[in-house]
């Protein structure tokens, strides 16, 4: 990555990226300490400012510096919260609609194998990649096939083998996304499906989520960015799916909608008083907190 003091290059294309915004690192440290009781100050040693950049070719947005990715300790601490990992996920069911009996499926970052279990029931042949030793042991007790290996290494000896390659809530944690996506595609048969599930950056409530910043997240993904990466990889975006809007998020979203309407020209600004009435007509892409992108390998 040829990034200099004056230029930050896109991790996807290597070309100069456009700076979107910056914010103080101390604000993130304070959020984690106050909301989760987690000390992340070690990631921001001598770093005062965090910036968001956009790849001008693909519209993918990412955080800089790249050195801020969380370590295993942070994830272990977050997993103490019951809400952090939900076993029954809508995206598992959505992903299964792209799997046929007999298909070979690779799940990158499979955790303790909850999705792999569903593949067995569906009559597919699943293999998972995972680095967490505790999760691997739990998955293997279920007689699931797990390899303790990163996909970049796995792809070197497993090319064009799988009908479906999927990664649920993993892509957003990775700064070196080009090597990761290249490896996922290398494992996929031509015509096979590549599935990514990530937090939806178009979601109106996303700015209020401190976990959508480093060290937890390193990239920001929405429909536009997923469409944009067609230019960088031999894949075609075929479907986009959104999670069901959560009723408990409605007050936050109505407030955000009101704030956006208040920024309209004066003649339209009074519409902000009717944000609650307008909310049902807001497209789902802005109300859903999770997006699934489905690609086909060319």
Coordinates of N, CA and C in Angstrom, one line a residue, residues 168-281:
X168 N -20.1 -13.8 6.8 CA -21.1 -13.1 7.5 C -20.5 -12.2 8.5
X169 N -20.7 -10.9 8.4 CA -20.2 -9.9 9.3 C -18.7 -10.0 9.6
X170 N -18.0 -10.1 8.5 CA -16.5 -10.2 8.6 C -15.8 -9.2 7.7
X171 N -16.3 -8.9 6.6 CA -15.7 -8.0 5.6 C -15.4 -6.6 6.2
X172 N -16.4 -6.1 7.1 CA -16.3 -4.8 7.6 C -15.1 -4.6 8.6
X173 N -14.6 -5.8 9.1 CA -13.5 -5.8 10.1 C -12.1 -5.7 9.5
X174 N -12.1 -5.9 8.2 CA -10.8 -6.1 7.5 C -10.4 -4.8 6.7
X175 N -9.1 -4.4 6.9 CA -8.7 -3.2 6.2 C -8.1 -3.6 4.8
X176 N -7.4 -4.7 4.7 CA -6.8 -5.2 3.5 C -7.9 -6.0 2.7
X177 N -8.9 -5.3 2.2 CA -10.0 -6.0 1.6 C -9.7 -6.6 0.2
X178 N -8.8 -6.0 -0.5 CA -8.5 -6.5 -1.8 C -8.0 -8.0 -1.7
X179 N -7.0 -8.2 -0.9 CA -6.5 -9.6 -0.8 C -7.5 -10.5 -0.3
X180 N -8.4 -10.1 0.6 CA -9.4 -10.9 1.2 C -10.4 -11.3 0.1
X181 N -10.9 -10.3 -0.7 CA -11.9 -10.6 -1.7 C -11.3 -11.4 -2.8
X182 N -10.1 -11.1 -3.2 CA -9.4 -11.9 -4.2 C -9.3 -13.4 -3.9
X183 N -9.0 -13.6 -2.6 CA -8.9 -15.0 -2.1 C -10.3 -15.7 -2.1
X184 N -11.3 -15.0 -1.7 CA -12.7 -15.6 -1.7 C -13.1 -15.9 -3.2
X185 N -12.8 -15.1 -4.1 CA -13.1 -15.3 -5.5 C -12.3 -16.5 -6.1
X186 N -11.0 -16.6 -5.7 CA -10.2 -17.7 -6.1 C -10.7 -19.0 -5.8
X187 N -11.4 -19.1 -4.6 CA -11.9 -20.4 -4.1 C -13.2 -20.8 -4.8
X188 N -13.8 -19.8 -5.6 CA -15.1 -20.0 -6.1 C -15.1 -20.5 -7.6
X189 N -16.0 -21.4 -7.9 CA -16.1 -21.9 -9.3 C -16.6 -20.7 -10.2
X190 N -16.3 -20.7 -11.4 CA -16.9 -19.7 -12.3 C -18.4 -19.9 -12.4
X191 N -19.2 -18.8 -12.2 CA -20.6 -18.9 -12.1 C -21.1 -19.2 -10.7
X192 N -20.2 -19.4 -9.8 CA -20.6 -19.6 -8.4 C -21.0 -18.3 -7.7
X193 N -21.6 -18.4 -6.5 CA -22.1 -17.2 -5.8 C -21.2 -16.8 -4.6
X194 N -20.9 -15.5 -4.5 CA -20.1 -15.0 -3.4 C -21.1 -14.1 -2.6
X195 N -21.2 -14.4 -1.3 CA -22.2 -13.7 -0.4 C -21.4 -13.0 0.7
X196 N -21.7 -11.7 0.8 CA -21.2 -10.9 2.0 C -22.3 -10.3 2.7
X197 N -22.3 -10.4 4.0 CA -23.3 -9.7 4.9 C -22.5 -8.8 5.8
X198 N -22.9 -7.5 5.8 CA -22.2 -6.5 6.6 C -23.2 -5.5 7.2
X199 N -22.8 -4.7 8.1 CA -23.7 -3.5 8.5 C -23.9 -2.6 7.3
X200 N -25.1 -2.1 7.2 CA -25.5 -1.3 6.1 C -25.2 0.1 6.4
X201 N -24.2 0.7 5.6 CA -23.8 2.1 5.8 C -24.9 3.1 5.5
X202 N -25.9 2.7 4.6 CA -27.0 3.6 4.3 C -28.0 3.7 5.4
X203 N -27.9 2.8 6.4 CA -28.9 2.8 7.5 C -28.8 4.1 8.2
X204 N -30.0 4.8 8.4 CA -30.0 6.1 9.0 C -29.5 6.1 10.5
X205 N -29.5 5.0 11.2 CA -29.1 5.0 12.5 C -27.6 4.7 12.7
X206 N -26.9 4.4 11.6 CA -25.5 4.0 11.7 C -24.6 5.0 12.4
X207 N -24.8 6.3 12.1 CA -23.9 7.3 12.8 C -23.9 7.3 14.3
X208 N -24.9 6.7 14.9 CA -25.1 6.6 16.3 C -24.4 5.4 16.9
X209 N -23.8 4.6 16.1 CA -23.3 3.3 16.6 C -21.7 3.4 16.7
X210 N -21.2 3.4 17.9 CA -19.7 3.5 18.1 C -19.0 2.3 17.6
X211 N -19.7 1.2 17.5 CA -19.0 -0.1 17.0 C -18.8 0.0 15.5
X212 N -19.4 1.0 14.9 CA -19.2 1.1 13.4 C -17.9 1.9 13.1
X213 N -17.0 2.0 14.1 CA -15.8 2.8 13.9 C -14.6 1.9 14.4
X214 N -13.4 2.3 14.1 CA -12.2 1.5 14.6 C -12.2 1.5 16.1
X215 N -11.7 0.5 16.7 CA -11.0 -0.7 16.1 C -11.9 -1.8 15.7
X216 N -13.2 -1.7 15.9 CA -14.1 -2.7 15.6 C -14.4 -2.9 14.1
X217 N -14.7 -1.8 13.4 CA -14.9 -1.8 12.0 C -13.9 -0.9 11.3
X218 N -13.4 -1.4 10.1 CA -12.4 -0.7 9.3 C -13.0 -0.2 8.0
X219 N -14.1 -0.7 7.6 CA -14.7 -0.4 6.3 C -16.2 -0.1 6.4
X220 N -16.8 0.7 5.5 CA -18.2 1.0 5.5 C -18.8 0.6 4.2
X221 N -19.8 -0.3 4.2 CA -20.3 -0.9 3.0 C -21.8 -0.6 2.9
X222 N -22.2 -0.2 1.6 CA -23.6 -0.1 1.3 C -23.8 -0.5 -0.2
X223 N -25.0 -0.4 -0.7 CA -25.3 -0.8 -2.0 C -24.3 -0.2 -3.1
X224 N -24.1 1.1 -2.9 CA -23.2 1.7 -3.9 C -21.8 1.2 -4.0
X225 N -21.2 0.9 -2.8 CA -19.9 0.3 -2.8 C -19.9 -1.1 -3.3
X226 N -20.9 -1.9 -3.0 CA -20.9 -3.2 -3.5 C -21.0 -3.2 -5.1
X227 N -21.8 -2.3 -5.6 CA -21.9 -2.2 -7.0 C -20.6 -1.7 -7.6
X228 N -19.9 -0.9 -6.9 CA -18.7 -0.3 -7.4 C -17.5 -1.3 -7.5
X229 N -17.5 -2.3 -6.6 CA -16.4 -3.2 -6.7 C -16.5 -4.2 -7.8
X230 N -17.5 -4.1 -8.6 CA -17.6 -4.9 -9.9 C -16.4 -4.4 -10.8
X231 N -16.0 -3.2 -10.6 CA -14.9 -2.6 -11.4 C -13.5 -3.2 -11.0
X232 N -13.4 -3.7 -9.8 CA -12.1 -4.1 -9.3 C -11.9 -5.6 -9.3
X233 N -13.0 -6.4 -9.5 CA -13.0 -7.8 -9.4 C -13.8 -8.5 -10.5
X234 N -13.5 -9.8 -10.8 CA -14.3 -10.5 -11.8 C -15.6 -11.0 -11.3
X235 N -16.4 -10.1 -10.8 CA -17.7 -10.5 -10.2 C -18.8 -9.6 -10.6
X236 N -20.0 -10.0 -10.6 CA -21.2 -9.2 -10.9 C -22.2 -9.2 -9.8
X237 N -22.6 -8.0 -9.4 CA -23.6 -8.0 -8.3 C -25.0 -8.4 -8.9
X238 N -25.6 -9.4 -8.3 CA -26.8 -9.9 -8.9 C -28.0 -9.6 -7.9
X239 N -27.8 -9.6 -6.6 CA -28.9 -9.4 -5.7 C -28.4 -8.6 -4.5
X240 N -29.3 -7.8 -3.9 CA -29.0 -7.1 -2.7 C -30.2 -7.4 -1.8
X241 N -30.0 -7.8 -0.5 CA -31.1 -8.1 0.4 C -30.8 -7.2 1.7
X242 N -31.9 -6.8 2.3 CA -31.8 -6.0 3.5 C -32.5 -6.7 4.7
X243 N -32.0 -6.5 5.9 CA -32.7 -7.1 7.0 C -34.0 -6.4 7.3
X244 N -34.8 -7.0 8.1 CA -36.1 -6.4 8.5 C -35.8 -5.2 9.4
X245 N -36.4 -4.0 9.2 CA -36.2 -2.9 10.1 C -36.7 -3.3 11.5
X246 N -35.9 -2.9 12.5 CA -36.2 -3.2 13.9 C -37.2 -2.2 14.5
X247 N -38.3 -2.6 15.1 CA -39.3 -1.7 15.6 C -38.6 -0.8 16.7
X248 N -37.7 -1.3 17.5 CA -37.1 -0.6 18.6 C -36.2 0.5 18.1
X249 N -35.8 0.5 16.8 CA -34.9 1.5 16.2 C -35.7 2.7 15.7
X250 N -37.0 2.5 15.6 CA -37.8 3.6 14.9 C -37.6 5.0 15.5
X251 N -37.6 5.1 16.9 CA -37.5 6.5 17.4 C -36.2 7.2 17.0
X252 N -35.1 6.4 17.0 CA -33.8 6.9 16.5 C -33.9 7.3 15.1
X253 N -34.5 6.5 14.3 CA -34.5 6.8 12.8 C -35.4 7.9 12.5
X254 N -36.5 8.1 13.2 CA -37.4 9.2 13.0 C -36.7 10.5 13.4
X255 N -35.9 10.5 14.5 CA -35.2 11.6 14.9 C -34.1 12.0 13.8
X256 N -33.5 11.0 13.3 CA -32.5 11.2 12.2 C -33.2 11.8 10.9
X257 N -34.3 11.2 10.6 CA -35.1 11.7 9.5 C -35.5 13.2 9.7
X258 N -35.9 13.5 10.9 CA -36.3 14.9 11.2 C -35.1 15.8 11.0
X259 N -33.9 15.4 11.5 CA -32.7 16.2 11.3 C -32.3 16.4 9.9
X260 N -32.5 15.4 9.0 CA -32.2 15.5 7.6 C -33.2 16.4 6.9
X261 N -34.4 16.3 7.3 CA -35.5 17.2 6.7 C -35.2 18.6 7.1
X262 N -34.7 18.9 8.3 CA -34.5 20.2 8.8 C -33.4 20.9 8.0
X263 N -32.6 20.1 7.2 CA -31.5 20.7 6.5 C -31.9 21.1 5.0
X264 N -33.2 20.8 4.7 CA -33.7 21.2 3.4 C -33.9 22.7 3.2
X265 N -34.0 23.2 2.0 CA -34.3 24.6 1.8 C -35.4 25.1 2.7
X266 N -35.4 26.4 3.1 CA -36.5 26.9 4.0 C -37.9 26.6 3.6
X267 N -38.2 26.6 2.3 CA -39.6 26.3 1.9 C -40.0 24.9 2.2
X268 N -39.1 24.0 2.4 CA -39.4 22.6 2.6 C -39.1 22.2 4.1
X269 N -38.4 23.1 4.8 CA -37.9 22.7 6.1 C -39.0 22.3 7.1
X270 N -40.2 22.8 7.0 CA -41.3 22.5 7.9 C -41.7 21.1 7.9
X271 N -41.2 20.3 6.8 CA -41.5 18.9 6.7 C -40.9 18.1 7.9
X272 N -39.9 18.7 8.5 CA -39.3 18.0 9.6 C -40.2 17.7 10.7
X273 N -41.3 18.5 10.9 CA -42.3 18.2 11.9 C -43.1 16.9 11.6
X274 N -43.1 16.5 10.4 CA -43.9 15.3 10.0 C -43.0 14.1 9.7
X275 N -41.8 14.1 10.4 CA -40.9 12.9 10.2 C -41.6 11.6 10.5
X276 N -42.3 11.6 11.6 CA -43.0 10.3 12.0 C -44.0 9.9 10.9
X277 N -44.7 10.8 10.3 CA -45.7 10.5 9.3 C -45.0 10.0 8.0
X278 N -43.8 10.6 7.7 CA -43.1 10.3 6.5 C -42.3 8.9 6.6
X279 N -42.0 8.5 7.8 CA -41.1 7.4 8.1 C -41.6 6.1 7.3
X280 N -42.9 5.7 7.3 CA -43.2 4.5 6.6 C -42.9 4.5 5.1
X281 N -42.7 5.7 4.5 CA -42.5 5.8 3.1 C -41.0 5.8 2.8

